PDB file of C-alpha atoms in Angstrom:
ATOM      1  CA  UNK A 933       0.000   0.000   0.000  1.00 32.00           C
ATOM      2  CA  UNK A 934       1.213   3.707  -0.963  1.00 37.00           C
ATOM      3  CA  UNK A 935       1.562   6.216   1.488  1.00 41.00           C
ATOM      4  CA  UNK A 936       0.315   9.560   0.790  1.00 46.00           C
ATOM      5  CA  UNK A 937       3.637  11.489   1.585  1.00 54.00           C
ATOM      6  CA  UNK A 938       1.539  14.852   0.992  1.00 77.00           C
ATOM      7  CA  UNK A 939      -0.036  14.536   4.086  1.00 93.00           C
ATOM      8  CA  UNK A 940       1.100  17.172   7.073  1.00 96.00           C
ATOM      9  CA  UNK A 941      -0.135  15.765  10.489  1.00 96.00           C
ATOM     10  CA  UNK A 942      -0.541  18.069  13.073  1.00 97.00           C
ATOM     11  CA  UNK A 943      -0.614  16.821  17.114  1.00 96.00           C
ATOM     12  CA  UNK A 944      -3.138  19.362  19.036  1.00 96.00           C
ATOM     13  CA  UNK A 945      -2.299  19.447  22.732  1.00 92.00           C
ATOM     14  CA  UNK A 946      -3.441  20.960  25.990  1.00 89.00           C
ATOM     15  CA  UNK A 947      -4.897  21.201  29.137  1.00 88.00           C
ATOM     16  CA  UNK A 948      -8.364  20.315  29.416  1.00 87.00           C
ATOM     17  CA  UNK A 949     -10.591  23.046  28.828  1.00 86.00           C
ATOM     18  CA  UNK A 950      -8.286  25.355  26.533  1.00 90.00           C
ATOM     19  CA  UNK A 951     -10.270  24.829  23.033  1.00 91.00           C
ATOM     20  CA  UNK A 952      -8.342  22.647  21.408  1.00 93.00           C
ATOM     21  CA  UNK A 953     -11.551  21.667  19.620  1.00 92.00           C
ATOM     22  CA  UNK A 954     -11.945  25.277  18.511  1.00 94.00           C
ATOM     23  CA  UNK A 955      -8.419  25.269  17.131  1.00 96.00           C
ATOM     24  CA  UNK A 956      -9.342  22.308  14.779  1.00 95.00           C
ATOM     25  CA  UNK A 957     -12.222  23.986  13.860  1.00 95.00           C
ATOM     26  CA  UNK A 958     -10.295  26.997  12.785  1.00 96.00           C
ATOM     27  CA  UNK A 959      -8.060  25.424  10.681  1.00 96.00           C
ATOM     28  CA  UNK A 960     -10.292  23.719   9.017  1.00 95.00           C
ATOM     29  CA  UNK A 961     -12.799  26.606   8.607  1.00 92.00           C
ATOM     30  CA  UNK A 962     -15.963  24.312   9.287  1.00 89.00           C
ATOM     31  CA  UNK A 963     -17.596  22.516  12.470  1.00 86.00           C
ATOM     32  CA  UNK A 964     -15.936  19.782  12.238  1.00 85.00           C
ATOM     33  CA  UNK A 965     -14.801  19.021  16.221  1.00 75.00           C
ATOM     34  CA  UNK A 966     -17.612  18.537  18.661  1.00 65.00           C
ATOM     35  CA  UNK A 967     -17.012  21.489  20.954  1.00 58.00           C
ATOM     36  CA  UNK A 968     -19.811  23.622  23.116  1.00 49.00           C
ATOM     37  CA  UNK A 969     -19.800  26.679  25.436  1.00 46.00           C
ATOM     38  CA  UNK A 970     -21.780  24.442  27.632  1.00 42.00           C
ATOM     39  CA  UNK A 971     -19.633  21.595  28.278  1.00 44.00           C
ATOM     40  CA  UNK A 972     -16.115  21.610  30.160  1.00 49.00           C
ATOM     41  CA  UNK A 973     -14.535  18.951  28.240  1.00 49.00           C
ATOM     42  CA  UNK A 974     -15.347  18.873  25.011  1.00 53.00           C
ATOM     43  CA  UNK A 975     -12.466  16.052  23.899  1.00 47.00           C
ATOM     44  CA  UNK A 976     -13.496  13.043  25.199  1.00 60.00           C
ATOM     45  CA  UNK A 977     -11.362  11.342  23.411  1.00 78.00           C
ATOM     46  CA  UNK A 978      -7.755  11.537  21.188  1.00 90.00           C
ATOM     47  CA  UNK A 979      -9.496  11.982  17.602  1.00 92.00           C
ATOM     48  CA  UNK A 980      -7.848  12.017  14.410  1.00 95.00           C
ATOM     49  CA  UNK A 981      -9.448  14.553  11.694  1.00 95.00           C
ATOM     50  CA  UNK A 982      -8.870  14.430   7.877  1.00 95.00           C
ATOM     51  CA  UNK A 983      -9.296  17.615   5.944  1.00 95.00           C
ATOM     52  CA  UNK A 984      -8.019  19.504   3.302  1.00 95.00           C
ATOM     53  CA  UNK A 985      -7.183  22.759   3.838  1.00 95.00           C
ATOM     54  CA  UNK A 986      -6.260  25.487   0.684  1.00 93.00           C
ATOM     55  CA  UNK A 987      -4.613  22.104  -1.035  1.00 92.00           C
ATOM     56  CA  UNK A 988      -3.011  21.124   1.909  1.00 95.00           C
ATOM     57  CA  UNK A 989      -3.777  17.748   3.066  1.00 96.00           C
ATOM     58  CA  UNK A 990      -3.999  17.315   6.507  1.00 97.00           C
ATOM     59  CA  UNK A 991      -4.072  14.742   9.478  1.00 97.00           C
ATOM     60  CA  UNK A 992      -4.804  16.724  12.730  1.00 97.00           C
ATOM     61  CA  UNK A 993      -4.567  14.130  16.059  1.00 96.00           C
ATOM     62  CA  UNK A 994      -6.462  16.608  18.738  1.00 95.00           C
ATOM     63  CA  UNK A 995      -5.421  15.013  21.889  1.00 92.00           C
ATOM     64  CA  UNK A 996      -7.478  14.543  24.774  1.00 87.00           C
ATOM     65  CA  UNK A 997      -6.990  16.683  27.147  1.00 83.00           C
ATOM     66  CA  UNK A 998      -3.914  16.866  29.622  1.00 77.00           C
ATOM     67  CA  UNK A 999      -5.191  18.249  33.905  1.00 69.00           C
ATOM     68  CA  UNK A1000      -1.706  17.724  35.584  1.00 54.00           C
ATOM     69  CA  UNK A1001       2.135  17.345  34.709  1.00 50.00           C
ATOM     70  CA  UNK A1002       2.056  13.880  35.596  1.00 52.00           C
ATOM     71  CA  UNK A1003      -0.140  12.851  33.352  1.00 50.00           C
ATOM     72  CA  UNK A1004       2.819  12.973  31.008  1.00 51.00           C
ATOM     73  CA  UNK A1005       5.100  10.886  33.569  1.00 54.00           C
ATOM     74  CA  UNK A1006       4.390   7.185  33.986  1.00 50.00           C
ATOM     75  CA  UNK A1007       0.649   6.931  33.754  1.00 51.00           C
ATOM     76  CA  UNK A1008       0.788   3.891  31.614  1.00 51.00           C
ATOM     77  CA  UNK A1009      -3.371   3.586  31.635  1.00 54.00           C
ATOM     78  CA  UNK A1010      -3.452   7.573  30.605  1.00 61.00           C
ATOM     79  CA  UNK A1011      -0.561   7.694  28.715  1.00 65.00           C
ATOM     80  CA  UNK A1012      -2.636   4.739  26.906  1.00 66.00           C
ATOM     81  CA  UNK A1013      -5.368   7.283  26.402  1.00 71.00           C
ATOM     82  CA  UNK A1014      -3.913  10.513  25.209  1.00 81.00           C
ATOM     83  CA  UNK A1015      -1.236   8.496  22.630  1.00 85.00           C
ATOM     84  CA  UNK A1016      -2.041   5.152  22.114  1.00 83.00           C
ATOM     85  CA  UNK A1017      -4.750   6.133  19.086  1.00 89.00           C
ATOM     86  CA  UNK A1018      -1.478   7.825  17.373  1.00 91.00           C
ATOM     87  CA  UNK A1019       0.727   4.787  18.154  1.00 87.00           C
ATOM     88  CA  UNK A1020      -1.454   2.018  16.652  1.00 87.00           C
ATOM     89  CA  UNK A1021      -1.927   4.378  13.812  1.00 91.00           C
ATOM     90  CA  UNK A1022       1.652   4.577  13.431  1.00 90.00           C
ATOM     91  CA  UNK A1023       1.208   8.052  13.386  1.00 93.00           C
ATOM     92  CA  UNK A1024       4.240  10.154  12.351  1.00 93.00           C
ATOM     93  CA  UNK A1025       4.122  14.223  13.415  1.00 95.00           C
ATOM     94  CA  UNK A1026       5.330  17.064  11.515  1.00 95.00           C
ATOM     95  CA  UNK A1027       4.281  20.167  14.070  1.00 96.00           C
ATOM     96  CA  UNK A1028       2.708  20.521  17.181  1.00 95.00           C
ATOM     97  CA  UNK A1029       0.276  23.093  18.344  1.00 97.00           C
ATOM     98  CA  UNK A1030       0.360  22.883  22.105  1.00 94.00           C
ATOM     99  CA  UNK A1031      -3.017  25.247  22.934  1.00 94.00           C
ATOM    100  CA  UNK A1032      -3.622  27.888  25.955  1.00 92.00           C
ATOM    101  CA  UNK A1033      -6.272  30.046  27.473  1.00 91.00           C
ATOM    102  CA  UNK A1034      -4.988  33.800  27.052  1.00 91.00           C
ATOM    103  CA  UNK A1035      -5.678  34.054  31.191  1.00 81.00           C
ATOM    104  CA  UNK A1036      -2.709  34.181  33.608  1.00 77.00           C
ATOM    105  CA  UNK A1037      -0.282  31.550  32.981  1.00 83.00           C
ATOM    106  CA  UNK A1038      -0.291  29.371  35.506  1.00 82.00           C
ATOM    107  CA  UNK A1039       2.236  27.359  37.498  1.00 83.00           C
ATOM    108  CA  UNK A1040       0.115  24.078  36.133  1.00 83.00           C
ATOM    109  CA  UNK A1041       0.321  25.327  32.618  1.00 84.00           C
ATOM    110  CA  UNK A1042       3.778  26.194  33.314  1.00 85.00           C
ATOM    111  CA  UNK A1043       4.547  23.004  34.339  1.00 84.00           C
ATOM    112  CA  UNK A1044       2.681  20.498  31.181  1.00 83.00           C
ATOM    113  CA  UNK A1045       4.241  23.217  28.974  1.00 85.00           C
ATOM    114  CA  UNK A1046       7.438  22.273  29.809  1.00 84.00           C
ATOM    115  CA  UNK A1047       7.193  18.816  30.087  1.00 81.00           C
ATOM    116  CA  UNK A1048       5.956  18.654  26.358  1.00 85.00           C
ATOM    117  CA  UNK A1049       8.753  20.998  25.333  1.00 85.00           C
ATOM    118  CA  UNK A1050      11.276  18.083  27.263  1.00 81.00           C
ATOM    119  CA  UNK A1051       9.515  15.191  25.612  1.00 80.00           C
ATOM    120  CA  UNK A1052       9.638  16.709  21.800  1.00 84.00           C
ATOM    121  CA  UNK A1053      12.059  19.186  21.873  1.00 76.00           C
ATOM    122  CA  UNK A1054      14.558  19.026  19.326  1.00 78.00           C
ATOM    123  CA  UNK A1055      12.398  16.162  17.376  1.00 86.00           C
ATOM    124  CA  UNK A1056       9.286  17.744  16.512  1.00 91.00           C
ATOM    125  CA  UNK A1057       8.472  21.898  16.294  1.00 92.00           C
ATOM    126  CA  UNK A1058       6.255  23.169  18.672  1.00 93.00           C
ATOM    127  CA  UNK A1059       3.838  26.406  18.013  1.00 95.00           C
ATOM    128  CA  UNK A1060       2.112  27.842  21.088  1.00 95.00           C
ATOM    129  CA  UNK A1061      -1.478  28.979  20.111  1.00 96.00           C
ATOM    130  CA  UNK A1062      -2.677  31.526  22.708  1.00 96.00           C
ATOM    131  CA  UNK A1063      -6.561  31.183  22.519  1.00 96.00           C
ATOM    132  CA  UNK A1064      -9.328  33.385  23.859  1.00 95.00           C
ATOM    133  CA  UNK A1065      -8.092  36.442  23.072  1.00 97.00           C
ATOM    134  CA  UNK A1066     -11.013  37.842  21.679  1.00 96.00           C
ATOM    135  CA  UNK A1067     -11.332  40.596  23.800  1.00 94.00           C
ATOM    136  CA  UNK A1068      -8.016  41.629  23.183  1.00 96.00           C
ATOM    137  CA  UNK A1069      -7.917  45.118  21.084  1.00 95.00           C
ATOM    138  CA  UNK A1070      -4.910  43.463  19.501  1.00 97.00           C
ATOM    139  CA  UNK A1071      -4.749  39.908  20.108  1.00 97.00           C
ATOM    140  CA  UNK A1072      -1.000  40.242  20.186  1.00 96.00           C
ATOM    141  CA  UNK A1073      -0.785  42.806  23.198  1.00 96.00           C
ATOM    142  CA  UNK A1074      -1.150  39.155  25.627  1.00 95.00           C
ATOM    143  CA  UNK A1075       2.140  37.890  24.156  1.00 94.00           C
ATOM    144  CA  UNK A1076       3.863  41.218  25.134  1.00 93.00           C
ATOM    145  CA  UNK A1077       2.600  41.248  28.669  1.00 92.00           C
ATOM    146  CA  UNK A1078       3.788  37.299  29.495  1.00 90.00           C
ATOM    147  CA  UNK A1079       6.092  36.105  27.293  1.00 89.00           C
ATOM    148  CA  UNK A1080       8.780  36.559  29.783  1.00 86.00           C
ATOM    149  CA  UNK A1081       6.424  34.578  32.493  1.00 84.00           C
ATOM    150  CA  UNK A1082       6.962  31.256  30.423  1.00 83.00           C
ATOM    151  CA  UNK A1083      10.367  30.365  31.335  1.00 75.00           C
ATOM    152  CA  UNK A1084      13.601  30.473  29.649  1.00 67.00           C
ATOM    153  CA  UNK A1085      13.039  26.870  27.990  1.00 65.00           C
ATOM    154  CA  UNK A1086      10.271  28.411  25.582  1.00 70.00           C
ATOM    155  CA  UNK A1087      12.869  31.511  24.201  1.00 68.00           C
ATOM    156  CA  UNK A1088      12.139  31.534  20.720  1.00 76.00           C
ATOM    157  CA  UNK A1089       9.875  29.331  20.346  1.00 85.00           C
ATOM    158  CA  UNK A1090       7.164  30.110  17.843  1.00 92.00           C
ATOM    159  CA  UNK A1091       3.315  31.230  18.917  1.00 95.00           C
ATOM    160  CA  UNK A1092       0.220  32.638  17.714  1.00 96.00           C
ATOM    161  CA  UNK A1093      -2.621  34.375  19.617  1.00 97.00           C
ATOM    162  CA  UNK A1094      -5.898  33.533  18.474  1.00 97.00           C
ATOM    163  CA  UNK A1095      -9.699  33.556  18.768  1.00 96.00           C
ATOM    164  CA  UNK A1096     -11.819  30.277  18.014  1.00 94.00           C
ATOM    165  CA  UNK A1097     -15.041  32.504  18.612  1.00 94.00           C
ATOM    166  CA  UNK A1098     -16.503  33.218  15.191  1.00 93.00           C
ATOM    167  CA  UNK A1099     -18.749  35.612  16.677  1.00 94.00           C
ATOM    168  CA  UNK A1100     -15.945  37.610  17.074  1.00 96.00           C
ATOM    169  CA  UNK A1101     -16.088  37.643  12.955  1.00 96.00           C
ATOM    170  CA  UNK A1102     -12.259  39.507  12.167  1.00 97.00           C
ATOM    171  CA  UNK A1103     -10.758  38.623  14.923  1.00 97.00           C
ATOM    172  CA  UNK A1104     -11.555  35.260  13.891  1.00 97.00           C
ATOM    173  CA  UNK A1105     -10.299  35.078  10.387  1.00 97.00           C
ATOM    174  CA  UNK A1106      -7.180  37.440  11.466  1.00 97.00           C
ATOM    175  CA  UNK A1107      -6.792  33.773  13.623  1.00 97.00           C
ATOM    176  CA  UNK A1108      -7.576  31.843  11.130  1.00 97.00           C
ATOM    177  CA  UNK A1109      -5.474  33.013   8.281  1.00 97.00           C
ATOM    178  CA  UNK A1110      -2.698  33.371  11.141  1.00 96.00           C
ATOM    179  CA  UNK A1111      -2.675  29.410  11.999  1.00 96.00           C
ATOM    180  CA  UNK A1112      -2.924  28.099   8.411  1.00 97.00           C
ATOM    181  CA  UNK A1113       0.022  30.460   7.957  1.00 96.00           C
ATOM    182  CA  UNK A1114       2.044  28.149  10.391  1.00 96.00           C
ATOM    183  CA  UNK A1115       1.444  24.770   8.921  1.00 96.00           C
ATOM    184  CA  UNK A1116       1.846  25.987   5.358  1.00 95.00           C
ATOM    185  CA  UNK A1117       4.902  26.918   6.865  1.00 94.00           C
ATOM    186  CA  UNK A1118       5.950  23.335   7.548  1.00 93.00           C
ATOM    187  CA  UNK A1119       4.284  21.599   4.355  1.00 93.00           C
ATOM    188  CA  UNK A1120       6.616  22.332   2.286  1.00 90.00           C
ATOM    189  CA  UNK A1121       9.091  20.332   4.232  1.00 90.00           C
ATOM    190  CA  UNK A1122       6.771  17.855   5.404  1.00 88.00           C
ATOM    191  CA  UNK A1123       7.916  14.682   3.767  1.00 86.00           C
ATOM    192  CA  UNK A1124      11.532  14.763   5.542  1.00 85.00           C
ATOM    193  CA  UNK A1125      10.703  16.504   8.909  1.00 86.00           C
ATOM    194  CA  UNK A1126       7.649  13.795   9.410  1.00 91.00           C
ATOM    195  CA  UNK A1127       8.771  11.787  13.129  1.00 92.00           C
ATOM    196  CA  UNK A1128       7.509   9.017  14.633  1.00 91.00           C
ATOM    197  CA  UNK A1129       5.721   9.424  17.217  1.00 89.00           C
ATOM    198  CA  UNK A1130       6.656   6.353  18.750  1.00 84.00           C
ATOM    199  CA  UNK A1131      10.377   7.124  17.564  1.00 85.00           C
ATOM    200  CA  UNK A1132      10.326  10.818  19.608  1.00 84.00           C
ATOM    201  CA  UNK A1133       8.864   8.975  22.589  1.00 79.00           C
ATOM    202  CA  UNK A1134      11.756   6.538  22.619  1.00 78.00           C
ATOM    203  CA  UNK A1135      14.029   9.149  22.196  1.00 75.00           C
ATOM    204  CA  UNK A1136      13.198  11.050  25.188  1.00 72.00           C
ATOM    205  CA  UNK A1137      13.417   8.274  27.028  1.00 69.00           C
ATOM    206  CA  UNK A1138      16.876   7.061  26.152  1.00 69.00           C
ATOM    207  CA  UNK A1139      18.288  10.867  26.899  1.00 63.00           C
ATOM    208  CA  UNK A1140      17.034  10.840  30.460  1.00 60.00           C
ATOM    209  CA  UNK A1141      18.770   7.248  30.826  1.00 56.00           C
ATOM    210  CA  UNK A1142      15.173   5.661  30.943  1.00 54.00           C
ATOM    211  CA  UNK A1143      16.002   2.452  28.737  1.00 52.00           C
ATOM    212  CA  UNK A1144      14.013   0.375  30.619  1.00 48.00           C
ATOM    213  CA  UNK A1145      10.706   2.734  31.497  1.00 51.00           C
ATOM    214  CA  UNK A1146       7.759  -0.149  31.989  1.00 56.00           C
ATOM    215  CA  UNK A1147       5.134   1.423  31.110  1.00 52.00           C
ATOM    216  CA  UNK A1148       6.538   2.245  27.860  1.00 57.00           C
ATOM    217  CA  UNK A1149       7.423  -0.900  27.434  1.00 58.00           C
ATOM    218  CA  UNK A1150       3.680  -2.183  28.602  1.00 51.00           C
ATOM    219  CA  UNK A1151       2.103  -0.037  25.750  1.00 54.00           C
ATOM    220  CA  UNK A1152       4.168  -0.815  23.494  1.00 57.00           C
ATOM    221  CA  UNK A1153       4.011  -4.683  23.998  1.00 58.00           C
ATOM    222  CA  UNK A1154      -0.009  -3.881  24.196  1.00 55.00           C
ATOM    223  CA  UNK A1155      -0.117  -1.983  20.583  1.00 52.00           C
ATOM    224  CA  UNK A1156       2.136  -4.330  19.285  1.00 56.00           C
ATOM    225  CA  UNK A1157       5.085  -2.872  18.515  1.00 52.00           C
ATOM    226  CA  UNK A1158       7.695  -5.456  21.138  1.00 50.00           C
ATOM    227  CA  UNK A1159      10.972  -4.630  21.758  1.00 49.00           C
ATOM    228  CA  UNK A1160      12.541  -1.902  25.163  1.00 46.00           C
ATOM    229  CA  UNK A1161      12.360   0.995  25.094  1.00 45.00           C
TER     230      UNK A1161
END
């Protein structure tokens, strides 16, 4: 079977309650994630979301979401949850938009950001997309009053600050033109910058010494891949 090298695929992560639903909504310009000002937690589930997007082809993963660092430590049962849809898919990632709320950041946000930029740094690019900002006069103004609060690992690293509200019609396609800017960014290069997911998860755990981490090793035997980490 051919593989459909065109394809970009996109990893949406988060904290629970940030709108990553929204942001996959805005890329693709259509309701296309289930999503409601009514509910908390909107993604029950990691969900994988096909669409083509001014003739790019994408594969957006929206991840459920994370509440706590640890939830990226050695959960093996949530770690199951948030990753093991990509794994069995084989999934490979070219960019990943790792979602806020444009509120205070948080020690908790802090904290998952971080870990996130320690798991993929260096192996897959990672895009910060500030949401909420609607009421903003310019949605940039939040990223001048705390960038310096997010730590010295996230220097350079590339954002966005966005509104998923379409009710908020300019602001919204200001947003949306913004974020379809990034990952036409990265499709060019797509078919060589394309990791593993699997492969970055590994990776991370060989450079902190973890060759042995068990409930890597447990998922992996489970998805049926074999072999240590």
């Amino acid at each position: 079977m051919m593989v459909d090298d065109a394809v970009l695929t996109v990893m949406v992560l988060g904290e629970i309650g940030v709108g990553k639903s929204s942001m996959v909504n805005l890329i693709v310009g259509e309701y296309v994630a289930g999503c409601s000002p009514d509910v908390e937690v909107c993604t029950r589930g990691t969900t994988k979301h096909e669409a083509t997007v001014e003739s790019m082809k994408l594969h957006i993963w929206e991840v459920s979401g994370f509440n706590k660092p640890e939830d990226l430590k050695k959960n093996a049962p949530d770690i199951e949850d948030k990753f093991g849809p990509m794994l069995e898919a084989r999934a490979s990632v070219n960019v990943i938009l790792f979602c806020m709320r444009g509120q205070k950041v948080t020690a908790t946000t802090k904290r998952i950001l971080e870990r996130i930029h320690g798991i993929f740094k260096k192996r897959i690019p990672i895009v910060l997309v500030i949401n909420h900002l609607e009421r903003e006069r310019d949605m940039e103004d939040w990223w001048r009053r705390n960038q310096n609060t997010l730590g010295t690992s996230m220097s350079g690293t590339r954002h966005t600050c966005v509104t998923g509200l379409p009710d908020y019609e300019e602001k919204w396609r200001k947003s949306r033109e913004e974020l379809v800017a990034v990952l036409r960014s990265e499709y060019p290069s797509r078919e060589r910058t394309a990791v593993p997911l699997e492969s970055a998860l590994r990776g991370h755990l060989r450079g902190n010494g973890q060759t042995d981490a068990g409930w890597f090793t447990w998922l992996l035997c489970k998805l049926g891949f074999g072999g240590a980490a």
